[in-house]
CSV table of C-alpha atoms and ligand atoms in Angstrom, one decimal:
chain,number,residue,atom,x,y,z
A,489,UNK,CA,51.3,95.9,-39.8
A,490,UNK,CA,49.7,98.6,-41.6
A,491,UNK,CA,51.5,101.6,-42.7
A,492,UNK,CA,50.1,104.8,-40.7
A,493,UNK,CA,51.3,107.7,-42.5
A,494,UNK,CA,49.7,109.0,-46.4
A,495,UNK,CA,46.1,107.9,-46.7
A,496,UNK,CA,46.4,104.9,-46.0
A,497,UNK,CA,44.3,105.3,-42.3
A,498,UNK,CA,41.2,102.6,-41.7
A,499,UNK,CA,38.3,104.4,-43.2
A,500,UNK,CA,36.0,104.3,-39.9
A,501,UNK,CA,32.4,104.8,-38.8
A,502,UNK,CA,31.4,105.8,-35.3
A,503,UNK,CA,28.0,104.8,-33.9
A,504,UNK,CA,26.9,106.6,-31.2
A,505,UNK,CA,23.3,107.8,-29.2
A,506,UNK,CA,24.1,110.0,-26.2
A,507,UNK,CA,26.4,111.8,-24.4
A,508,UNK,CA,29.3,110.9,-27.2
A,509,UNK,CA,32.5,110.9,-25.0
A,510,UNK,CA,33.6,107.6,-26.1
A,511,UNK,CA,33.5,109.1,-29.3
A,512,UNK,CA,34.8,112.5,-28.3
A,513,UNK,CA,37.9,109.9,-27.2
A,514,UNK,CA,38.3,108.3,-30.2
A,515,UNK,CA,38.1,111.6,-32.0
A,516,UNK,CA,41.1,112.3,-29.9
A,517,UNK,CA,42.7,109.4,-30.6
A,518,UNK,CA,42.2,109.3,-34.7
A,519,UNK,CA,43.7,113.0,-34.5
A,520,UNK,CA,47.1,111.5,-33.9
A,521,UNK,CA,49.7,111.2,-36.3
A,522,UNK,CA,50.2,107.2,-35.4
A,523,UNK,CA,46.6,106.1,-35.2
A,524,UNK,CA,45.8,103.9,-37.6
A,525,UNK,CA,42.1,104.9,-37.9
A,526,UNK,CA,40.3,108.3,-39.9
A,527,UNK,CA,36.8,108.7,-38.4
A,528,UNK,CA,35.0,109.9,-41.9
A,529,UNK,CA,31.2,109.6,-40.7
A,530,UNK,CA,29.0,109.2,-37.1
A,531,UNK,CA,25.7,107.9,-37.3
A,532,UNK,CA,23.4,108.8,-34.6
A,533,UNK,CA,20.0,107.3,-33.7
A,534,UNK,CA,19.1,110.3,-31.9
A,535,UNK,CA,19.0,113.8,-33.6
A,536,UNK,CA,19.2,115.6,-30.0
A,537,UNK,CA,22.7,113.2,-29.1
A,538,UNK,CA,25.1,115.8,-27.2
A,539,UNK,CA,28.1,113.6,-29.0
A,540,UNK,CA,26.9,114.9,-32.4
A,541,UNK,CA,28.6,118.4,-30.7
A,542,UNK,CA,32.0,116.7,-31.2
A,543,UNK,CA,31.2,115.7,-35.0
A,544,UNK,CA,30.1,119.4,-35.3
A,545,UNK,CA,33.8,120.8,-33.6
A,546,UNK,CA,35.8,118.0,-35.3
A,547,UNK,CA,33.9,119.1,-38.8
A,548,UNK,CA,32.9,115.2,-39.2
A,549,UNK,CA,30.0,114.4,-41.8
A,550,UNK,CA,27.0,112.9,-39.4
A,551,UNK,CA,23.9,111.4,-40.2
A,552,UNK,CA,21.1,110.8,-38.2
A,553,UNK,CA,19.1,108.0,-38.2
A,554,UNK,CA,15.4,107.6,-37.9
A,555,UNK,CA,14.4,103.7,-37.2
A,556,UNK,CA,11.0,104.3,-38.1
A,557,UNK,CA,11.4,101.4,-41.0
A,558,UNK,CA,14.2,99.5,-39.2
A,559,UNK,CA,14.9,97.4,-42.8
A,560,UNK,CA,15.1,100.4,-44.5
A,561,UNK,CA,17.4,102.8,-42.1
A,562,UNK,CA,19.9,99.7,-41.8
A,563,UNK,CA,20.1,99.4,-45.6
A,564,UNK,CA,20.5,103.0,-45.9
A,565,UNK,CA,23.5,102.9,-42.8
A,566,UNK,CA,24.9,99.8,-45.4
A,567,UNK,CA,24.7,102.6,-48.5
A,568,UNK,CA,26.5,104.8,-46.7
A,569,UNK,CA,29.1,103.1,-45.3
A,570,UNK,CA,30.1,101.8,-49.0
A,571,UNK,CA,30.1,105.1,-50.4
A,572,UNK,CA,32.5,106.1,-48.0
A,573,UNK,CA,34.6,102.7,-48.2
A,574,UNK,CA,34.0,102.2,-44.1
A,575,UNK,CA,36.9,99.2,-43.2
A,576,UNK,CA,35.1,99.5,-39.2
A,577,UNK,CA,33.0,100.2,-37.3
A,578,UNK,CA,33.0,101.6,-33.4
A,579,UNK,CA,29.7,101.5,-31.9
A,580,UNK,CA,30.3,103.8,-28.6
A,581,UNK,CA,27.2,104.1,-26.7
A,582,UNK,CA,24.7,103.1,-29.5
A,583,UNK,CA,21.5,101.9,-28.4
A,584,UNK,CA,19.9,100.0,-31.1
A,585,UNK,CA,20.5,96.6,-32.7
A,586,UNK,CA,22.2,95.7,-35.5
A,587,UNK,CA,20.5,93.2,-37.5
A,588,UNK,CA,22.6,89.9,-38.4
A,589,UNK,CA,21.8,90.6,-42.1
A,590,UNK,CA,23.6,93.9,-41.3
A,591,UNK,CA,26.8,92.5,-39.7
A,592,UNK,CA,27.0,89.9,-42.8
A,593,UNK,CA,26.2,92.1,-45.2
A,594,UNK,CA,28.8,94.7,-44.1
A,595,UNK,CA,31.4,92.1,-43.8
A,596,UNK,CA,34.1,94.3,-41.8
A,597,UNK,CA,34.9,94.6,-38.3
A,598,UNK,CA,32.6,95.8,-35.8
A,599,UNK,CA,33.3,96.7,-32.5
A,600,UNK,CA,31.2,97.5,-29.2
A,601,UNK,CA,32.4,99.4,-25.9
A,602,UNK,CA,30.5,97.9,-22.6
A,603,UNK,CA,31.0,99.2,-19.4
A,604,UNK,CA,30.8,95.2,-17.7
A,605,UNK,CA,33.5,92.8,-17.0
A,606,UNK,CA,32.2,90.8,-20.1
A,607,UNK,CA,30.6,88.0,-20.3
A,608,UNK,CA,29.1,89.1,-16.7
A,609,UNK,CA,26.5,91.9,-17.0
A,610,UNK,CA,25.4,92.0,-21.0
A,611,UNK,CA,22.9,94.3,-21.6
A,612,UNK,CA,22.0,97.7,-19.5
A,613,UNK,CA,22.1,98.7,-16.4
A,614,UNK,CA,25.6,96.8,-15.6
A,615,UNK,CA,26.6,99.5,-12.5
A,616,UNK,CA,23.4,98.9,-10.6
A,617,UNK,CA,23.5,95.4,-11.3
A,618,UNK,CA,27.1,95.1,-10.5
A,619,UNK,CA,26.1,97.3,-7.0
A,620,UNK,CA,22.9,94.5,-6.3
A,621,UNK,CA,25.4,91.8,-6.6
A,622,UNK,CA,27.7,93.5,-3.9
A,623,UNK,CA,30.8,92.5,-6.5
A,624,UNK,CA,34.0,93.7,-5.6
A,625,UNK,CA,35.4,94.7,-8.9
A,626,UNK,CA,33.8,95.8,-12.3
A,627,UNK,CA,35.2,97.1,-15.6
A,628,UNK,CA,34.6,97.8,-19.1
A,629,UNK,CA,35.6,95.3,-22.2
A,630,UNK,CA,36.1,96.3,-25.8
A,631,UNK,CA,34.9,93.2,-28.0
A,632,UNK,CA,33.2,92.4,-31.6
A,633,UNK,CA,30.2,92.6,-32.7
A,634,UNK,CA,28.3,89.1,-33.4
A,635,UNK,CA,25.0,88.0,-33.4
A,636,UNK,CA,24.4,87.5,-29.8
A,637,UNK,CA,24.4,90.6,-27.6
A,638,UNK,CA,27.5,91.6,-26.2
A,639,UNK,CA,28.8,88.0,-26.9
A,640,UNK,CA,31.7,89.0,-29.4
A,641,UNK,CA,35.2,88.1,-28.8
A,642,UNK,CA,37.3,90.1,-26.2
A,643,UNK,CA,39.6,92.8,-27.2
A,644,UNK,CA,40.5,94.4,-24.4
A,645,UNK,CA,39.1,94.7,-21.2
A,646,UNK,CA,40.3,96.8,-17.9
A,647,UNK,CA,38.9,95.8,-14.3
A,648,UNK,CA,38.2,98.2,-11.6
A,649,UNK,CA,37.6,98.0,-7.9
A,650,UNK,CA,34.8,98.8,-6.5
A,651,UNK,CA,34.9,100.7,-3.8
A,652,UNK,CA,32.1,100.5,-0.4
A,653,UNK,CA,31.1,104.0,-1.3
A,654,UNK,CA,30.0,103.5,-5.1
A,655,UNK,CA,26.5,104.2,-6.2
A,656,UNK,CA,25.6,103.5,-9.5
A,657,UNK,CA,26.3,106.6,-10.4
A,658,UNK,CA,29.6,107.1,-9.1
A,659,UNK,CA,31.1,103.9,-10.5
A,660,UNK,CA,29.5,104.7,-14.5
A,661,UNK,CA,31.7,108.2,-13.5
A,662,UNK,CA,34.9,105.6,-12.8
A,663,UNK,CA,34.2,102.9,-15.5
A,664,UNK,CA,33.8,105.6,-17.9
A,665,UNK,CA,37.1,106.9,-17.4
A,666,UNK,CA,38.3,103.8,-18.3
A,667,UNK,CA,36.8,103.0,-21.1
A,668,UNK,CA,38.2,106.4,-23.0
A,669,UNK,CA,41.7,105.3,-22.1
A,670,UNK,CA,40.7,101.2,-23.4
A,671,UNK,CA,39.2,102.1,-27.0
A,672,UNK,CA,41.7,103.3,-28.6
A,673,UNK,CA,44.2,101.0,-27.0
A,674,UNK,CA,41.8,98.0,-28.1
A,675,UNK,CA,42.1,99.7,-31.8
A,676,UNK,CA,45.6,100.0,-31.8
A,677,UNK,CA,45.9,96.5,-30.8
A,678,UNK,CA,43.7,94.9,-33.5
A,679,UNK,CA,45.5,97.0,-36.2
A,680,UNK,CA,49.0,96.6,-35.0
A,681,UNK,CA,48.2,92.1,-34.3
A,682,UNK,CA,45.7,91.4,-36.9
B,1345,GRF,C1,29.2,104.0,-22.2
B,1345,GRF,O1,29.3,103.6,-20.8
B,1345,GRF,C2,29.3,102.7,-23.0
B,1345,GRF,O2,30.1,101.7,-22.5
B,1345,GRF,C3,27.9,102.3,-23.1
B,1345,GRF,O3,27.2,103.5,-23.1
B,1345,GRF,C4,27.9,104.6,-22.6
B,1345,GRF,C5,28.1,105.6,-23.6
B,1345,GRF,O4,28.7,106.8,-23.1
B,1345,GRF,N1,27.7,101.4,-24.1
B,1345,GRF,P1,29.1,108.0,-24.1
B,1345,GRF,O5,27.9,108.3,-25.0
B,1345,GRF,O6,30.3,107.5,-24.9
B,1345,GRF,O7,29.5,109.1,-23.2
């Protein structure tokens, strides 16, 4: 168990690309007095990400990334996250790779959001695939990063029905729901049973 109040937080890095609620949630979540993570930096592949909005409200140092020289940005992401002592990462919604060199080299947790019922549906596109497949329930899972794509070890993972009605837009709308409620929980969990 780790103790939750002082300083004593998990120094934390949020990865993100997009729309950032994931990381708007987890924002949320750090705010409170029992979380046991401090969100001290966002990285963003994309300079125009609307989550980089919530690192501007929250006042949370962000840095975007340009992957023109993929070596180079990834050992600059590695610089950073030592200066600022990161214990973990949260990619939420992050659309690049992270090299295995990186994940060794880091040497901390890393952990990945996917809006699937893991290990069905890696990769993108899971609501239309899930549709095309006429499956009756879906989900989102909260796992580690590892070498393989979306092939880390299950946190947490929540399923939810699928209704006749759902288009692919309409179940991301659902799942998504879902997986602000499951992140932090999945954080909590890993803190509070290492
Ligand atoms: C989420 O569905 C997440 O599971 C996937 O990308 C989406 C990101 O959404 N990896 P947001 O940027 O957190 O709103």
């Amino acid at each position: 168990m780790i103790k939750l109040n002082g300083h004593n937080k998990i120094k934390t890095a949020v990865f993100i690309s997009g729309n950032g609620t994931n990381l708007k949630s987890l924002i949320k979540f750090s705010l409170k007095k029992k979380s046991p993570i401090k969100i001290d930096i966002i990285f963003s592949n994309n300079s125009n990400a609307k989550g980089l909005n919530y690192a501007r409200k929250f006042k949370i140092k962000f840095i975007i990334l340009n992957y023109k020289n993929f070596k180079r940005t990834e050992n600059l992401i590695l610089k950073k996250l030592k200066q600022h002592s990161i214990e973990l990462i949260c990619l939420a919604g992050f659309m690049k790779i992270l090299s295995n060199k990186f994940i060794t080299e880091f040497g901390k947790k890393i952990i990945n959001i996917h809006p699937s019922l893991l290990p069905k549906y890696k990769g993108l596109n899971t609501h239309q695939r899930v549709i095309e497949k006429k499956e009756k329930f879906t989900g989102c899972t909260v796992h580690y990063v590892n070498q393989k794509l979306d092939s880390g070890k299950i946190i947490l993972q929540k399923k939810i029905r699928i209704s006749k009605k759902d288009t692919p837009k309409t179940l991301a709308r659902k799942v998504l729901k879902y997986e602000h409620i499951i992140y932090p929980q999945a954080i909590k969990k890993i803190f509070t049973n290492p």
